[in-house]
Coordinates of C-alpha atoms in Angstrom, one line a residue:
X1190 CA 16.5 199.3 299.0
X1191 CA 15.5 200.8 295.7
X1192 CA 15.4 204.3 297.2
X1193 CA 18.9 203.8 298.7
X1194 CA 20.2 202.5 295.4
X1195 CA 18.7 205.5 293.5
X1196 CA 20.1 207.9 296.1
X1197 CA 23.6 206.4 295.7
X1198 CA 23.4 206.8 292.0
X1199 CA 22.3 210.4 292.3
X1200 CA 25.1 211.1 294.8
X1201 CA 27.7 209.5 292.4
X1202 CA 26.4 211.3 289.3
X1203 CA 28.4 214.6 289.9
X1204 CA 31.6 212.7 290.4
X1205 CA 31.0 210.7 287.3
X1206 CA 30.3 213.8 285.2
X1207 CA 33.4 215.5 286.6
X1208 CA 35.6 212.5 285.8
X1209 CA 34.2 212.2 282.3
X1210 CA 34.7 215.9 281.6
X1211 CA 38.1 216.5 283.1
X1212 CA 39.8 213.1 283.0
X1213 CA 38.3 210.8 280.3
X1214 CA 37.6 213.5 277.7
X1215 CA 41.1 215.1 277.8
X1216 CA 42.7 211.7 277.6
X1217 CA 40.5 210.9 274.5
X1218 CA 41.5 214.2 272.9
X1219 CA 45.2 213.4 273.5
X1220 CA 44.7 210.0 271.9
X1221 CA 42.9 211.6 268.9
X1222 CA 45.6 214.2 268.2
X1223 CA 48.4 211.7 268.8
X1224 CA 47.1 209.3 266.1
X1225 CA 45.9 211.8 263.5
X1226 CA 47.6 214.3 261.1
X1227 CA 46.7 217.9 260.5
X1228 CA 43.8 216.9 258.2
X1229 CA 42.3 214.6 260.9
X1230 CA 43.2 211.4 259.2
X1231 CA 44.7 208.4 261.0
X1232 CA 48.5 208.6 261.0
X1233 CA 51.5 207.2 263.0
X1234 CA 53.8 210.0 262.0
X1235 CA 53.4 211.7 265.4
X1236 CA 54.4 208.4 267.2
X1237 CA 57.3 207.8 264.9
X1238 CA 58.6 211.3 265.5
X1239 CA 59.1 210.6 269.2
X1240 CA 62.6 209.1 268.4
X1241 CA 63.8 212.7 267.9
X1242 CA 62.9 213.5 271.5
X1243 CA 64.8 210.6 273.1
X1244 CA 67.3 212.9 274.8
X1245 CA 64.5 214.9 276.4
X1246 CA 62.9 211.7 277.8
X1247 CA 66.2 210.4 279.1
X1248 CA 67.1 213.8 280.7
X1249 CA 63.6 214.1 282.3
X1250 CA 63.6 210.6 283.7
X1251 CA 67.2 211.1 285.0
X1252 CA 66.3 214.4 286.7
X1253 CA 63.1 212.9 288.2
X1254 CA 65.0 209.8 289.5
X1255 CA 67.8 211.9 291.1
X1256 CA 65.3 214.2 292.7
X1257 CA 63.3 211.2 294.0
X1258 CA 66.4 209.5 295.5
X1259 CA 67.5 212.8 297.2
X1260 CA 64.0 213.3 298.6
X1261 CA 64.1 209.7 299.9
X1262 CA 67.5 210.2 301.5
X1263 CA 66.4 213.3 303.2
X1264 CA 62.8 212.4 303.8
X1265 CA 63.2 209.0 305.4
X1266 CA 65.4 210.1 308.3
X1267 CA 63.3 213.2 308.8
X1268 CA 60.1 211.2 308.9
X1269 CA 61.8 208.8 311.4
X1270 CA 62.8 211.7 313.6
X1271 CA 59.3 213.2 313.5
X1272 CA 57.8 209.9 314.5
X1273 CA 60.0 209.7 317.6
X1274 CA 59.1 213.2 319.0
X1275 CA 56.4 214.1 321.4
X1276 CA 52.8 214.6 320.2
X1277 CA 53.2 218.4 320.5
X1278 CA 56.5 218.4 318.6
X1279 CA 54.9 216.2 315.9
X1280 CA 52.2 218.8 315.3
X1281 CA 54.8 221.6 315.1
X1282 CA 57.0 219.7 312.7
X1283 CA 54.0 218.7 310.6
X1284 CA 53.0 222.4 310.3
X1285 CA 56.6 223.3 309.2
X1286 CA 56.5 220.5 306.6
X1287 CA 53.1 221.5 305.3
X1288 CA 53.6 225.3 305.5
X1289 CA 55.5 225.7 302.1
X1290 CA 52.7 223.6 300.4
X1291 CA 50.2 226.3 301.4
X1292 CA 52.0 228.6 298.9
X1293 CA 51.6 228.3 295.2
X1294 CA 54.3 226.5 293.3
X1295 CA 55.1 229.6 291.3
X1296 CA 55.6 231.6 294.5
X1297 CA 57.9 229.0 296.0
X1298 CA 59.9 228.8 292.8
X1299 CA 60.3 232.6 292.6
X1300 CA 61.3 232.6 296.3
X1301 CA 64.0 230.0 295.6
X1302 CA 65.2 232.1 292.6
X1303 CA 65.5 235.2 294.9
X1304 CA 67.8 233.2 297.1
X1305 CA 69.9 231.4 294.5
X1306 CA 70.1 233.8 291.6
X1307 CA 73.4 235.3 290.6
X1308 CA 72.4 238.6 292.3
X1309 CA 70.3 236.8 295.0
X1310 CA 70.7 236.7 298.7
X1311 CA 73.1 233.7 298.8
X1312 CA 75.6 235.1 296.2
X1313 CA 75.3 238.6 297.8
X1314 CA 76.3 237.1 301.1
X1315 CA 79.2 235.1 299.5
X1316 CA 80.5 238.3 297.8
X1317 CA 80.4 240.2 301.0
X1318 CA 82.5 237.7 302.8
X1319 CA 85.0 237.5 299.9
X1320 CA 84.0 234.2 298.3
X1321 CA 83.1 233.4 294.7
X1322 CA 79.6 233.3 293.5
X1323 CA 77.7 230.0 293.1
X1324 CA 76.0 229.8 289.7
X1325 CA 73.1 227.6 290.6
X1326 CA 70.3 229.1 288.5
X1327 CA 70.7 227.9 285.0
X1328 CA 72.4 224.6 286.0
X1329 CA 71.2 221.0 286.3
X1330 CA 71.8 221.2 290.0
X1331 CA 69.5 224.2 290.3
X1332 CA 66.6 222.4 288.6
X1333 CA 67.1 219.2 290.7
X1334 CA 67.3 221.4 293.8
X1335 CA 64.0 223.1 292.9
X1336 CA 62.3 219.7 292.5
X1337 CA 63.6 218.5 295.8
X1338 CA 62.5 221.7 297.5
X1339 CA 59.0 221.6 296.0
X1340 CA 58.3 217.9 296.3
X1341 CA 60.0 216.9 299.5
X1342 CA 56.8 217.0 301.6
X1343 CA 55.3 214.4 299.3
X1344 CA 58.0 212.0 300.4
X1345 CA 58.0 212.8 304.1
X1346 CA 54.2 212.6 304.7
X1347 CA 53.5 209.1 303.5
X1348 CA 56.6 207.7 305.3
X1349 CA 55.7 209.6 308.5
X1350 CA 52.2 208.1 308.3
X1351 CA 53.6 204.6 307.9
X1352 CA 55.9 205.1 310.8
X1353 CA 53.3 206.4 313.2
X1354 CA 51.2 203.3 312.5
X1355 CA 54.2 201.0 313.1
X1356 CA 53.6 198.5 316.0
X1357 CA 56.5 199.2 318.4
X1358 CA 56.2 195.7 319.8
X1359 CA 58.1 194.5 316.7
X1360 CA 61.0 196.9 317.6
X1361 CA 60.9 195.6 321.2
X1362 CA 61.0 192.0 320.0
X1363 CA 64.0 192.8 317.7
X1364 CA 65.8 194.3 320.7
X1365 CA 65.0 191.3 322.8
X1366 CA 66.4 189.0 320.1
X1367 CA 69.7 190.9 320.1
X1368 CA 69.3 193.3 317.1
X1369 CA 71.2 196.5 317.5
X1370 CA 69.6 199.8 316.3
X1371 CA 71.1 199.5 312.7
X1372 CA 69.8 195.9 312.3
X1373 CA 66.5 196.9 313.7
X1374 CA 66.2 199.7 311.2
X1375 CA 67.2 197.5 308.2
X1376 CA 65.3 194.3 309.2
X1377 CA 62.3 195.6 310.9
X1378 CA 61.5 199.3 310.4
X1379 CA 62.3 199.6 306.7
X1380 CA 60.3 196.5 305.6
X1381 CA 57.3 197.5 307.7
X1382 CA 57.3 201.1 306.2
X1383 CA 58.0 200.0 302.6
X1384 CA 54.5 200.9 301.5
X1385 CA 55.0 204.5 302.7
X1386 CA 58.3 204.7 300.9
X1387 CA 56.7 203.4 297.6
X1388 CA 53.9 205.9 298.0
X1389 CA 56.4 208.7 298.6
X1390 CA 58.5 207.7 295.6
X1391 CA 55.5 207.7 293.3
X1392 CA 54.2 211.0 294.6
X1393 CA 57.6 212.6 294.0
X1394 CA 58.6 210.9 290.7
X1395 CA 55.3 211.7 288.9
X1396 CA 55.3 215.5 289.4
X1397 CA 59.1 215.6 288.9
X1398 CA 59.0 214.0 285.5
X1399 CA 56.2 216.2 284.3
X1400 CA 57.3 219.5 285.7
X1401 CA 58.0 222.4 283.4
X1402 CA 57.9 225.7 285.4
X1403 CA 60.7 224.7 287.7
X1404 CA 63.0 223.8 284.8
X1405 CA 62.1 227.1 283.0
X1406 CA 62.9 229.4 285.9
X1407 CA 65.7 227.6 287.8
X1408 CA 67.1 226.3 284.5
X1409 CA 67.0 229.8 283.0
X1410 CA 65.7 228.4 279.8
X1411 CA 68.8 226.3 279.2
X1412 CA 67.3 222.9 280.2
X1413 CA 64.5 221.4 278.2
X1414 CA 62.5 218.7 279.9
X1415 CA 59.4 216.8 278.8
X1416 CA 57.0 219.3 280.3
X1417 CA 58.8 222.2 278.5
X1418 CA 58.7 220.3 275.2
X1419 CA 55.0 219.6 275.5
X1420 CA 54.2 223.2 276.3
X1421 CA 56.2 224.5 273.4
X1422 CA 54.7 222.0 271.0
X1423 CA 51.1 222.8 272.0
X1424 CA 51.7 226.5 271.5
X1425 CA 52.1 225.7 267.8
X1426 CA 49.1 224.3 266.0
X1427 CA 51.2 222.5 263.4
X1428 CA 53.0 220.5 266.2
X1429 CA 49.8 219.7 268.2
X1430 CA 50.0 216.0 267.2
X1431 CA 53.6 215.6 268.3
X1432 CA 52.8 217.2 271.7
X1433 CA 49.8 214.9 272.1
X1434 CA 52.1 211.9 271.3
X1435 CA 54.6 212.9 274.0
X1436 CA 51.7 213.5 276.4
X1437 CA 50.4 210.0 275.6
X1438 CA 53.8 208.6 276.6
X1439 CA 53.7 210.7 279.8
X1440 CA 50.2 209.3 280.7
X1441 CA 51.5 205.8 280.2
X1442 CA 54.5 206.4 282.5
X1443 CA 52.2 207.9 285.1
X1444 CA 49.7 205.1 284.9
X1445 CA 52.6 202.6 285.3
X1446 CA 53.8 204.5 288.4
X1447 CA 50.4 204.5 289.9
X1448 CA 49.9 200.8 289.1
X1449 CA 53.2 200.0 290.9
X1450 CA 52.1 202.1 293.9
X1451 CA 48.8 200.3 294.1
X1452 CA 50.4 196.9 293.7
X1453 CA 53.0 197.3 296.5
X1454 CA 51.2 199.7 298.9
X1455 CA 48.9 198.5 301.6
X1456 CA 46.7 200.0 304.2
X1457 CA 49.5 200.3 306.7
X1458 CA 51.5 202.7 304.6
X1459 CA 48.8 205.2 303.8
X1460 CA 48.9 207.8 301.0
X1461 CA 48.6 211.4 301.9
X1462 CA 47.2 213.5 299.1

């Protein structure tokens, strides 16, 4: 028993060291800079300056919520359709969903710019058929579209996992009791797959609210979100503390989101990471 206990401790040691170095230590650095001034003395000036960034917080949360809702509206029917197909078709659709995730986020964003830019493929096609250009890049719609495009698989996969684990006897029982397909969806399928929905919402909302590259490229530098603000503040040593304070708020938001996910998710929903 002692040997096993020692082996377990040794096996866990690399993971503990990794967590301390790359999770705990950075969080402590953020806390330090958020509550100190340039001289290293304790100060609340960085926290008090957050009121000047309220519009950035509101805009970032609004964009993340819109992108999450759109991903849910697209992802839930798609996951339901995937769960009803044959095993072979499931594998094909799963590969198609996962395929964009095999590419780097930067590459996917540049590919989307090549399609949607003012001189891109979409607008070139519209001009050739005599229609006006669609000015998507540099607009709010373009940024939200980029979030949906990049993070949609994170919504589909947990919901699909929950649906594949769904006991179809409940659906048969609902049909025997006189429920039509709509009532079955609302009263049976949706409640039983709620944990997958919550997982998907969390997995889309968290990266959406913290993104900065999508807003920089598809927003053409016109839209400033929380991630963009943090990056800009950390590039200037005199505003390090303010950037750390905003990062602290972001960490709190993310921790709240994860807490909500853990509270309402169960083993049936599954989380695909």
